Amino acid sequence: MNKPIGVIDSGVGGLTVVHELMRQLPREKLIYLGDTLRCPYGPRTPEEIRKFTWDMVDFLLTKDIKMLVIACNTATAYTLSELQDKLSIPVVGVIQPGARAAIKSTLNDYVGIIGTEGTVRSNAYCDALNMLKPNMHLTSLACPAFVPMVEQGILSGEFALSTVKKELQALKDFAEMDTLILGCTHYPLLKDVIQEVVGPEVTLISSSEETARETSTILEVNQLLNDGLEISRHQFYTTGDEKQFTSLTRKIFNSSIENLKTVSIERVVI
Ligand code: DGL
């Protein structure tokens, strides 16, 4: 079916998932929306996160998407089951896939989770991990400084290193950790710095590969894969500044993206 897949995030973080979707599903057309104007979602109340996510979803529904990927852990934590209940198209989030990938990776069941305040507060990763494999040793840590840094395009260098060191200080006591879930789609953009701080013996998990795999399976099972010959161009939307978005996408994809527009999606200003 030659309809697009909708992908949402609070900002540019979800592009790490887009990157993997493009790799695993090269025949699919993606429509990405980053709510850069209202980013970060992490420190917001559950009600705000729900409302903002619905604003994004309502916008993408006008584009006739055949499936929705919530490429944002914070939005997944607070809206996944509601969206799955209410929408008539398949919806996937990034938390279950991230939890699955971590379980595949850990050898000693000591798994750390870093994410936004909202994601950590929701306990969604611990719940997902415990459901899949009870009695693991888990510790979660919110890293509120990471998302604003990534949105500003600071992905390496002295400032990034010292910020990551400071934020991850509290993980030092969890010395047995062999796997660390990057429970925010912005964090893979800081992967090199995070790896340098936690050391090479810790495996970093980002949900993008597993999420793209799940998306592919769902499309196949529901007979929604693009069966046409034509491969359409992807479309990108931001609620914020186009220039800033473009310069970040250049860093992520190593090339510029075409088809970027600024849109307004707010129904009521909070
Ligand atoms: N990239 C998002 C996540 O995965 C949200 C970051 C934020 O807006 O705080 O949680």
PDB file of C-alpha atoms and ligand atoms in Angstrom:
ATOM      1  CA  MET A   1       0.000   0.000   0.000  1.00  0.00           C
ATOM      2  CA  ASN A   2       1.612   3.203  -1.188  1.00  0.00           C
ATOM      3  CA  LYS A   3       0.652   5.418   1.744  1.00  0.00           C
ATOM      4  CA  PRO A   4       3.202   7.057   4.061  1.00  0.00           C
ATOM      5  CA  ILE A   5       4.316   6.020   7.535  1.00  0.00           C
ATOM      6  CA  GLY A   6       4.010   8.827  10.086  1.00  0.00           C
ATOM      7  CA  VAL A   7       6.846   9.354  12.558  1.00  0.00           C
ATOM      8  CA  ILE A   8       6.695  11.788  15.494  1.00  0.00           C
ATOM      9  CA  ASP A   9       9.040  13.174  18.113  1.00  0.00           C
ATOM     10  CA  SER A  10       9.293  16.276  20.258  1.00  0.00           C
ATOM     11  CA  GLY A  11      12.242  17.413  18.137  1.00  0.00           C
ATOM     12  CA  VAL A  12      15.103  15.966  16.129  1.00  0.00           C
ATOM     13  CA  GLY A  13      15.634  12.852  18.282  1.00  0.00           C
ATOM     14  CA  GLY A  14      13.172  10.776  16.280  1.00  0.00           C
ATOM     15  CA  LEU A  15      15.379  11.217  13.244  1.00  0.00           C
ATOM     16  CA  THR A  16      17.605   8.509  14.737  1.00  0.00           C
ATOM     17  CA  VAL A  17      14.636   6.182  14.216  1.00  0.00           C
ATOM     18  CA  VAL A  18      13.934   7.630  10.748  1.00  0.00           C
ATOM     19  CA  HIS A  19      17.513   6.855   9.784  1.00  0.00           C
ATOM     20  CA  GLU A  20      16.994   3.188  10.632  1.00  0.00           C
ATOM     21  CA  LEU A  21      13.523   3.044   9.033  1.00  0.00           C
ATOM     22  CA  MET A  22      15.035   4.361   5.800  1.00  0.00           C
ATOM     23  CA  ARG A  23      17.726   1.684   5.963  1.00  0.00           C
ATOM     24  CA  GLN A  24      15.384  -1.238   6.701  1.00  0.00           C
ATOM     25  CA  LEU A  25      12.401  -0.082   4.647  1.00  0.00           C
ATOM     26  CA  PRO A  26      13.883   1.736   1.637  1.00  0.00           C
ATOM     27  CA  ARG A  27      10.654   1.469  -0.376  1.00  0.00           C
ATOM     28  CA  GLU A  28       8.513   3.227   2.201  1.00  0.00           C
ATOM     29  CA  LYS A  29       7.671   6.904   2.265  1.00  0.00           C
ATOM     30  CA  LEU A  30       8.064   8.600   5.668  1.00  0.00           C
ATOM     31  CA  ILE A  31       6.437  11.758   6.958  1.00  0.00           C
ATOM     32  CA  TYR A  32       8.275  13.093   9.991  1.00  0.00           C
ATOM     33  CA  LEU A  33       7.023  15.691  12.419  1.00  0.00           C
ATOM     34  CA  GLY A  34       9.242  17.145  15.144  1.00  0.00           C
ATOM     35  CA  ASP A  35       7.541  19.459  17.638  1.00  0.00           C
ATOM     36  CA  THR A  36      10.744  21.447  18.035  1.00  0.00           C
ATOM     37  CA  LEU A  37       8.905  24.551  19.203  1.00  0.00           C
ATOM     38  CA  ARG A  38       7.650  22.813  22.334  1.00  0.00           C
ATOM     39  CA  CYS A  39      10.691  20.592  22.902  1.00  0.00           C
ATOM     40  CA  PRO A  40      11.609  19.299  25.484  1.00  0.00           C
ATOM     41  CA  TYR A  41       8.623  17.188  26.481  1.00  0.00           C
ATOM     42  CA  GLY A  42      10.599  15.426  29.237  1.00  0.00           C
ATOM     43  CA  PRO A  43       9.982  17.926  32.071  1.00  0.00           C
ATOM     44  CA  ARG A  44       6.300  18.465  31.166  1.00  0.00           C
ATOM     45  CA  THR A  45       3.227  17.117  32.936  1.00  0.00           C
ATOM     46  CA  PRO A  46       1.586  13.919  31.670  1.00  0.00           C
ATOM     47  CA  GLU A  47      -1.401  16.025  30.483  1.00  0.00           C
ATOM     48  CA  GLU A  48       0.823  18.305  28.408  1.00  0.00           C
ATOM     49  CA  ILE A  49       2.708  15.366  26.930  1.00  0.00           C
ATOM     50  CA  ARG A  50      -0.605  13.729  26.002  1.00  0.00           C
ATOM     51  CA  LYS A  51      -2.039  16.881  24.467  1.00  0.00           C
ATOM     52  CA  PHE A  52       1.080  17.741  22.480  1.00  0.00           C
ATOM     53  CA  THR A  53       1.342  14.188  21.196  1.00  0.00           C
ATOM     54  CA  TRP A  54      -2.291  14.243  20.072  1.00  0.00           C
ATOM     55  CA  ASP A  55      -1.625  17.561  18.271  1.00  0.00           C
ATOM     56  CA  MET A  56       1.145  15.830  16.320  1.00  0.00           C
ATOM     57  CA  VAL A  57      -0.954  12.763  15.619  1.00  0.00           C
ATOM     58  CA  ASP A  58      -3.939  14.824  14.428  1.00  0.00           C
ATOM     59  CA  PHE A  59      -1.655  16.666  12.015  1.00  0.00           C
ATOM     60  CA  LEU A  60      -0.230  13.431  10.581  1.00  0.00           C
ATOM     61  CA  LEU A  61      -3.682  11.873  10.250  1.00  0.00           C
ATOM     62  CA  THR A  62      -4.476  14.631   7.741  1.00  0.00           C
ATOM     63  CA  LYS A  63      -1.629  13.175   5.628  1.00  0.00           C
ATOM     64  CA  ASP A  64      -3.392   9.820   5.336  1.00  0.00           C
ATOM     65  CA  ILE A  65      -0.691   7.765   7.064  1.00  0.00           C
ATOM     66  CA  LYS A  66      -1.027   3.979   7.117  1.00  0.00           C
ATOM     67  CA  MET A  67       0.934   3.496  10.340  1.00  0.00           C
ATOM     68  CA  LEU A  68       2.306   5.619  13.188  1.00  0.00           C
ATOM     69  CA  VAL A  69       5.733   5.319  14.798  1.00  0.00           C
ATOM     70  CA  ILE A  70       6.061   7.225  18.071  1.00  0.00           C
ATOM     71  CA  ALA A  71       9.808   7.867  17.849  1.00  0.00           C
ATOM     72  CA  CYS A  72       9.826   9.485  21.272  1.00  0.00           C
ATOM     73  CA  ASN A  73      10.133   7.592  24.530  1.00  0.00           C
ATOM     74  CA  THR A  74       8.393  10.265  26.570  1.00  0.00           C
ATOM     75  CA  ALA A  75       5.367  10.309  24.265  1.00  0.00           C
ATOM     76  CA  THR A  76       5.403   6.503  24.096  1.00  0.00           C
ATOM     77  CA  ALA A  77       5.373   6.256  27.890  1.00  0.00           C
ATOM     78  CA  TYR A  78       2.256   8.414  28.225  1.00  0.00           C
ATOM     79  CA  THR A  79       0.249   7.798  25.063  1.00  0.00           C
ATOM     80  CA  LEU A  80       1.043   4.467  23.410  1.00  0.00           C
ATOM     81  CA  SER A  81      -1.858   2.420  24.764  1.00  0.00           C
ATOM     82  CA  GLU A  82      -4.320   5.289  24.284  1.00  0.00           C
ATOM     83  CA  LEU A  83      -3.244   5.776  20.664  1.00  0.00           C
ATOM     84  CA  GLN A  84      -3.349   2.047  19.999  1.00  0.00           C
ATOM     85  CA  ASP A  85      -6.903   1.958  21.363  1.00  0.00           C
ATOM     86  CA  LYS A  86      -8.191   5.015  19.533  1.00  0.00           C
ATOM     87  CA  LEU A  87      -6.532   4.893  16.110  1.00  0.00           C
ATOM     88  CA  SER A  88      -7.567   2.532  13.369  1.00  0.00           C
ATOM     89  CA  ILE A  89      -3.989   2.273  12.033  1.00  0.00           C
ATOM     90  CA  PRO A  90      -1.153   0.292  13.682  1.00  0.00           C
ATOM     91  CA  VAL A  91       0.884   2.258  16.224  1.00  0.00           C
ATOM     92  CA  VAL A  92       4.340   1.351  17.556  1.00  0.00           C
ATOM     93  CA  GLY A  93       6.381   3.012  20.252  1.00  0.00           C
ATOM     94  CA  VAL A  94      10.058   2.777  21.100  1.00  0.00           C
ATOM     95  CA  ILE A  95      10.009   1.416  24.656  1.00  0.00           C
ATOM     96  CA  GLN A  96       9.072  -2.240  24.082  1.00  0.00           C
ATOM     97  CA  PRO A  97      11.601  -2.553  21.244  1.00  0.00           C
ATOM     98  CA  GLY A  98      14.302  -0.926  23.420  1.00  0.00           C
ATOM     99  CA  ALA A  99      13.528  -3.287  26.296  1.00  0.00           C
ATOM    100  CA  ARG A 100      13.710  -6.300  23.973  1.00  0.00           C
ATOM    101  CA  ALA A 101      17.052  -5.185  22.561  1.00  0.00           C
ATOM    102  CA  ALA A 102      18.469  -4.730  26.087  1.00  0.00           C
ATOM    103  CA  ILE A 103      17.413  -8.216  27.121  1.00  0.00           C
ATOM    104  CA  LYS A 104      19.101  -9.663  24.055  1.00  0.00           C
ATOM    105  CA  SER A 105      22.274  -7.790  24.932  1.00  0.00           C
ATOM    106  CA  THR A 106      22.772  -8.230  28.688  1.00  0.00           C
ATOM    107  CA  LEU A 107      24.853 -11.131  29.938  1.00  0.00           C
ATOM    108  CA  ASN A 108      24.489 -10.477  33.681  1.00  0.00           C
ATOM    109  CA  ASP A 109      21.010  -8.842  33.877  1.00  0.00           C
ATOM    110  CA  TYR A 110      22.377  -5.529  35.207  1.00  0.00           C
ATOM    111  CA  VAL A 111      20.701  -2.960  32.986  1.00  0.00           C
ATOM    112  CA  GLY A 112      20.761   0.810  33.340  1.00  0.00           C
ATOM    113  CA  ILE A 113      18.184   3.097  31.750  1.00  0.00           C
ATOM    114  CA  ILE A 114      18.698   6.778  31.009  1.00  0.00           C
ATOM    115  CA  GLY A 115      15.865   8.932  29.740  1.00  0.00           C
ATOM    116  CA  THR A 116      13.949  12.146  30.221  1.00  0.00           C
ATOM    117  CA  GLU A 117      12.365  12.994  33.574  1.00  0.00           C
ATOM    118  CA  GLY A 118       8.959  12.045  32.153  1.00  0.00           C
ATOM    119  CA  THR A 119      10.106   8.661  30.874  1.00  0.00           C
ATOM    120  CA  VAL A 120      11.907   7.789  34.100  1.00  0.00           C
ATOM    121  CA  ARG A 121       8.958   8.977  36.226  1.00  0.00           C
ATOM    122  CA  SER A 122       6.575   6.796  34.208  1.00  0.00           C
ATOM    123  CA  ASN A 123       8.556   3.648  35.028  1.00  0.00           C
ATOM    124  CA  ALA A 124       7.656   2.409  31.546  1.00  0.00           C
ATOM    125  CA  TYR A 125      11.051   0.817  30.838  1.00  0.00           C
ATOM    126  CA  CYS A 126      11.197  -1.037  34.158  1.00  0.00           C
ATOM    127  CA  ASP A 127       7.632  -2.272  33.581  1.00  0.00           C
ATOM    128  CA  ALA A 128       8.453  -3.423  30.044  1.00  0.00           C
ATOM    129  CA  LEU A 129      11.680  -5.134  31.140  1.00  0.00           C
ATOM    130  CA  ASN A 130      10.034  -6.821  34.123  1.00  0.00           C
ATOM    131  CA  MET A 131       7.242  -8.130  31.926  1.00  0.00           C
ATOM    132  CA  LEU A 132       9.729  -9.669  29.525  1.00  0.00           C
ATOM    133  CA  LYS A 133      12.155 -10.932  32.150  1.00  0.00           C
ATOM    134  CA  PRO A 134      11.447 -10.619  35.876  1.00  0.00           C
ATOM    135  CA  ASN A 135      14.098 -10.108  38.576  1.00  0.00           C
ATOM    136  CA  MET A 136      16.634  -8.180  36.555  1.00  0.00           C
ATOM    137  CA  HIS A 137      18.785  -5.572  38.309  1.00  0.00           C
ATOM    138  CA  LEU A 138      17.598  -2.240  36.995  1.00  0.00           C
ATOM    139  CA  THR A 139      18.424   1.362  37.681  1.00  0.00           C
ATOM    140  CA  SER A 140      16.970   4.427  35.943  1.00  0.00           C
ATOM    141  CA  LEU A 141      18.357   7.924  35.733  1.00  0.00           C
ATOM    142  CA  ALA A 142      16.886  11.097  34.246  1.00  0.00           C
ATOM    143  CA  CYS A 143      19.339  13.250  32.284  1.00  0.00           C
ATOM    144  CA  PRO A 144      17.502  16.555  31.719  1.00  0.00           C
ATOM    145  CA  ALA A 145      20.544  18.352  30.297  1.00  0.00           C
ATOM    146  CA  PHE A 146      20.945  16.065  27.266  1.00  0.00           C
ATOM    147  CA  VAL A 147      17.940  17.006  25.087  1.00  0.00           C
ATOM    148  CA  PRO A 148      18.471  20.803  25.123  1.00  0.00           C
ATOM    149  CA  MET A 149      22.140  20.180  24.284  1.00  0.00           C
ATOM    150  CA  VAL A 150      21.283  17.943  21.317  1.00  0.00           C
ATOM    151  CA  GLU A 151      18.634  20.358  20.028  1.00  0.00           C
ATOM    152  CA  GLN A 152      21.346  23.037  20.034  1.00  0.00           C
ATOM    153  CA  GLY A 153      23.512  20.767  17.903  1.00  0.00           C
ATOM    154  CA  ILE A 154      26.125  20.110  20.603  1.00  0.00           C
ATOM    155  CA  LEU A 155      26.921  16.448  20.024  1.00  0.00           C
ATOM    156  CA  SER A 156      30.637  16.283  20.906  1.00  0.00           C
ATOM    157  CA  GLY A 157      33.474  18.323  22.387  1.00  0.00           C
ATOM    158  CA  GLU A 158      34.470  19.465  25.874  1.00  0.00           C
ATOM    159  CA  PHE A 159      31.089  20.879  26.916  1.00  0.00           C
ATOM    160  CA  ALA A 160      29.223  17.744  25.846  1.00  0.00           C
ATOM    161  CA  LEU A 161      31.745  15.526  27.616  1.00  0.00           C
ATOM    162  CA  SER A 162      31.624  17.417  30.910  1.00  0.00           C
ATOM    163  CA  THR A 163      27.793  17.582  30.829  1.00  0.00           C
ATOM    164  CA  VAL A 164      27.487  13.851  30.160  1.00  0.00           C
ATOM    165  CA  LYS A 165      30.033  13.081  32.905  1.00  0.00           C
ATOM    166  CA  LYS A 166      28.099  15.188  35.405  1.00  0.00           C
ATOM    167  CA  GLU A 167      24.708  13.695  34.509  1.00  0.00           C
ATOM    168  CA  LEU A 168      25.921  10.104  34.571  1.00  0.00           C
ATOM    169  CA  GLN A 169      27.800  10.494  37.876  1.00  0.00           C
ATOM    170  CA  ALA A 170      24.970   8.740  39.730  1.00  0.00           C
ATOM    171  CA  LEU A 171      25.372   5.621  37.566  1.00  0.00           C
ATOM    172  CA  LYS A 172      28.862   5.067  38.980  1.00  0.00           C
ATOM    173  CA  ASP A 173      27.448   3.054  41.911  1.00  0.00           C
ATOM    174  CA  PHE A 174      25.806   0.631  39.491  1.00  0.00           C
ATOM    175  CA  ALA A 175      29.185  -0.817  38.644  1.00  0.00           C
ATOM    176  CA  GLU A 176      27.971  -4.241  37.442  1.00  0.00           C
ATOM    177  CA  MET A 177      25.915  -2.677  34.622  1.00  0.00           C
ATOM    178  CA  ASP A 178      26.823  -4.314  31.284  1.00  0.00           C
ATOM    179  CA  THR A 179      24.009  -2.720  29.250  1.00  0.00           C
ATOM    180  CA  LEU A 180      22.707   0.834  29.182  1.00  0.00           C
ATOM    181  CA  ILE A 181      19.450   1.713  27.437  1.00  0.00           C
ATOM    182  CA  LEU A 182      19.496   5.086  25.730  1.00  0.00           C
ATOM    183  CA  GLY A 183      15.839   5.612  26.637  1.00  0.00           C
ATOM    184  CA  CYS A 184      15.408   8.831  24.710  1.00  0.00           C
ATOM    185  CA  THR A 185      15.667   9.061  20.956  1.00  0.00           C
ATOM    186  CA  HIS A 186      17.907  12.129  21.264  1.00  0.00           C
ATOM    187  CA  TYR A 187      20.588  10.223  23.183  1.00  0.00           C
ATOM    188  CA  PRO A 188      22.009   8.103  20.322  1.00  0.00           C
ATOM    189  CA  LEU A 189      23.243  11.430  18.942  1.00  0.00           C
ATOM    190  CA  LEU A 190      25.494  11.613  22.021  1.00  0.00           C
ATOM    191  CA  LYS A 191      26.487   7.963  21.756  1.00  0.00           C
ATOM    192  CA  ASP A 192      30.234   8.503  21.372  1.00  0.00           C
ATOM    193  CA  VAL A 193      30.418  10.799  24.374  1.00  0.00           C
ATOM    194  CA  ILE A 194      28.231   8.518  26.508  1.00  0.00           C
ATOM    195  CA  GLN A 195      30.367   5.510  25.550  1.00  0.00           C
ATOM    196  CA  GLU A 196      33.507   7.390  26.512  1.00  0.00           C
ATOM    197  CA  VAL A 197      32.033   8.146  29.942  1.00  0.00           C
ATOM    198  CA  VAL A 198      30.620   4.687  30.773  1.00  0.00           C
ATOM    199  CA  GLY A 199      33.517   2.761  29.257  1.00  0.00           C
ATOM    200  CA  PRO A 200      33.792   0.220  26.441  1.00  0.00           C
ATOM    201  CA  GLU A 201      32.545  -2.721  28.537  1.00  0.00           C
ATOM    202  CA  VAL A 202      28.999  -1.292  28.649  1.00  0.00           C
ATOM    203  CA  THR A 203      26.805  -1.973  25.606  1.00  0.00           C
ATOM    204  CA  LEU A 204      24.641   0.986  24.627  1.00  0.00           C
ATOM    205  CA  ILE A 205      21.150   0.194  23.389  1.00  0.00           C
ATOM    206  CA  SER A 206      19.154   2.459  21.154  1.00  0.00           C
ATOM    207  CA  SER A 207      15.654   1.349  20.195  1.00  0.00           C
ATOM    208  CA  SER A 208      15.839   2.416  16.564  1.00  0.00           C
ATOM    209  CA  GLU A 209      16.901  -0.879  14.963  1.00  0.00           C
ATOM    210  CA  GLU A 210      14.414  -2.957  16.905  1.00  0.00           C
ATOM    211  CA  THR A 211      11.646  -0.384  16.321  1.00  0.00           C
ATOM    212  CA  ALA A 212      12.277  -0.414  12.578  1.00  0.00           C
ATOM    213  CA  ARG A 213      12.220  -4.223  12.644  1.00  0.00           C
ATOM    214  CA  GLU A 214       8.871  -4.193  14.470  1.00  0.00           C
ATOM    215  CA  THR A 215       7.504  -1.625  12.019  1.00  0.00           C
ATOM    216  CA  SER A 216       8.532  -3.817   9.131  1.00  0.00           C
ATOM    217  CA  THR A 217       6.887  -6.899  10.670  1.00  0.00           C
ATOM    218  CA  ILE A 218       3.645  -5.032  11.349  1.00  0.00           C
ATOM    219  CA  LEU A 219       3.510  -3.695   7.798  1.00  0.00           C
ATOM    220  CA  GLU A 220       4.091  -7.161   6.425  1.00  0.00           C
ATOM    221  CA  VAL A 221       1.564  -8.915   8.669  1.00  0.00           C
ATOM    222  CA  ASN A 222      -1.085  -6.304   7.852  1.00  0.00           C
ATOM    223  CA  GLN A 223      -0.211  -6.349   4.155  1.00  0.00           C
ATOM    224  CA  LEU A 224       0.649  -2.685   4.254  1.00  0.00           C
ATOM    225  CA  LEU A 225       4.084  -2.766   2.634  1.00  0.00           C
ATOM    226  CA  ASN A 226       4.490  -0.496  -0.357  1.00  0.00           C
ATOM    227  CA  ASP A 227       3.672  -2.690  -3.334  1.00  0.00           C
ATOM    228  CA  GLY A 228       3.938   0.004  -5.996  1.00  0.00           C
ATOM    229  CA  LEU A 229       6.920   0.700  -8.186  1.00  0.00           C
ATOM    230  CA  GLU A 230       7.025   4.330  -7.309  1.00  0.00           C
ATOM    231  CA  ILE A 231       9.114   5.382  -4.305  1.00  0.00           C
ATOM    232  CA  SER A 232       7.975   8.771  -3.085  1.00  0.00           C
ATOM    233  CA  ARG A 233      10.118  11.388  -1.421  1.00  0.00           C
ATOM    234  CA  HIS A 234      10.053  11.677   2.342  1.00  0.00           C
ATOM    235  CA  GLN A 235       8.564  14.777   3.932  1.00  0.00           C
ATOM    236  CA  PHE A 236       9.763  16.518   7.067  1.00  0.00           C
ATOM    237  CA  TYR A 237       7.874  18.980   9.226  1.00  0.00           C
ATOM    238  CA  THR A 238       9.008  20.999  12.208  1.00  0.00           C
ATOM    239  CA  THR A 239       7.023  23.326  14.432  1.00  0.00           C
ATOM    240  CA  GLY A 240      10.191  25.346  15.024  1.00  0.00           C
ATOM    241  CA  ASP A 241      12.998  26.983  13.133  1.00  0.00           C
ATOM    242  CA  GLU A 242      13.742  25.431   9.742  1.00  0.00           C
ATOM    243  CA  LYS A 243      17.387  26.510   9.686  1.00  0.00           C
ATOM    244  CA  GLN A 244      18.167  24.940  13.050  1.00  0.00           C
ATOM    245  CA  PHE A 245      16.344  21.750  12.058  1.00  0.00           C
ATOM    246  CA  THR A 246      18.222  21.560   8.757  1.00  0.00           C
ATOM    247  CA  SER A 247      21.612  22.034  10.332  1.00  0.00           C
ATOM    248  CA  LEU A 248      20.884  19.237  12.797  1.00  0.00           C
ATOM    249  CA  THR A 249      19.620  16.880  10.124  1.00  0.00           C
ATOM    250  CA  ARG A 250      22.801  17.534   8.171  1.00  0.00           C
ATOM    251  CA  LYS A 251      24.790  16.306  11.175  1.00  0.00           C
ATOM    252  CA  ILE A 252      22.594  13.230  11.579  1.00  0.00           C
ATOM    253  CA  PHE A 253      22.279  12.136   7.946  1.00  0.00           C
ATOM    254  CA  ASN A 254      25.553  13.567   6.657  1.00  0.00           C
ATOM    255  CA  SER A 255      23.552  15.232   3.908  1.00  0.00           C
ATOM    256  CA  SER A 256      20.808  17.799   3.774  1.00  0.00           C
ATOM    257  CA  ILE A 257      17.165  16.804   3.631  1.00  0.00           C
ATOM    258  CA  GLU A 258      14.750  18.137   1.083  1.00  0.00           C
ATOM    259  CA  ASN A 259      11.091  18.723   1.640  1.00  0.00           C
ATOM    260  CA  LEU A 260      11.155  20.448   5.022  1.00  0.00           C
ATOM    261  CA  LYS A 261       8.357  22.761   6.087  1.00  0.00           C
ATOM    262  CA  THR A 262       7.447  24.618   9.248  1.00  0.00           C
ATOM    263  CA  VAL A 263       3.916  23.979  10.476  1.00  0.00           C
ATOM    264  CA  SER A 264       1.751  25.105  13.314  1.00  0.00           C
ATOM    265  CA  ILE A 265      -0.070  22.274  15.070  1.00  0.00           C
ATOM    266  CA  GLU A 266      -1.216  23.777  18.364  1.00  0.00           C
ATOM    267  CA  ARG A 267      -4.933  23.684  18.951  1.00  0.00           C
ATOM    268  CA  VAL A 268      -4.903  25.523  22.269  1.00  0.00           C
ATOM    269  CA  VAL A 269      -1.842  27.199  23.738  1.00  0.00           C
ATOM    270  CA  ILE A 270      -1.079  25.951  27.242  1.00  0.00           C
TER     271      ILE A 270
HETATM  272  N1  DGL B   1      13.229  12.372  22.105  1.00  0.00           N
HETATM  273  C1  DGL B   1      12.284  12.277  23.129  1.00  0.00           C
HETATM  274  C2  DGL B   1      12.342  11.002  23.922  1.00  0.00           C
HETATM  275  O1  DGL B   1      12.676  10.028  23.371  1.00  0.00           O
HETATM  276  C3  DGL B   1      11.896  13.453  23.900  1.00  0.00           C
HETATM  277  C4  DGL B   1      12.868  14.352  24.491  1.00  0.00           C
HETATM  278  C5  DGL B   1      12.187  15.534  25.129  1.00  0.00           C
HETATM  279  O2  DGL B   1      11.440  16.201  24.412  1.00  0.00           O
HETATM  280  O3  DGL B   1      12.387  15.765  26.319  1.00  0.00           O
HETATM  281  O4  DGL B   1      12.025  10.929  25.061  1.00  0.00           O
END
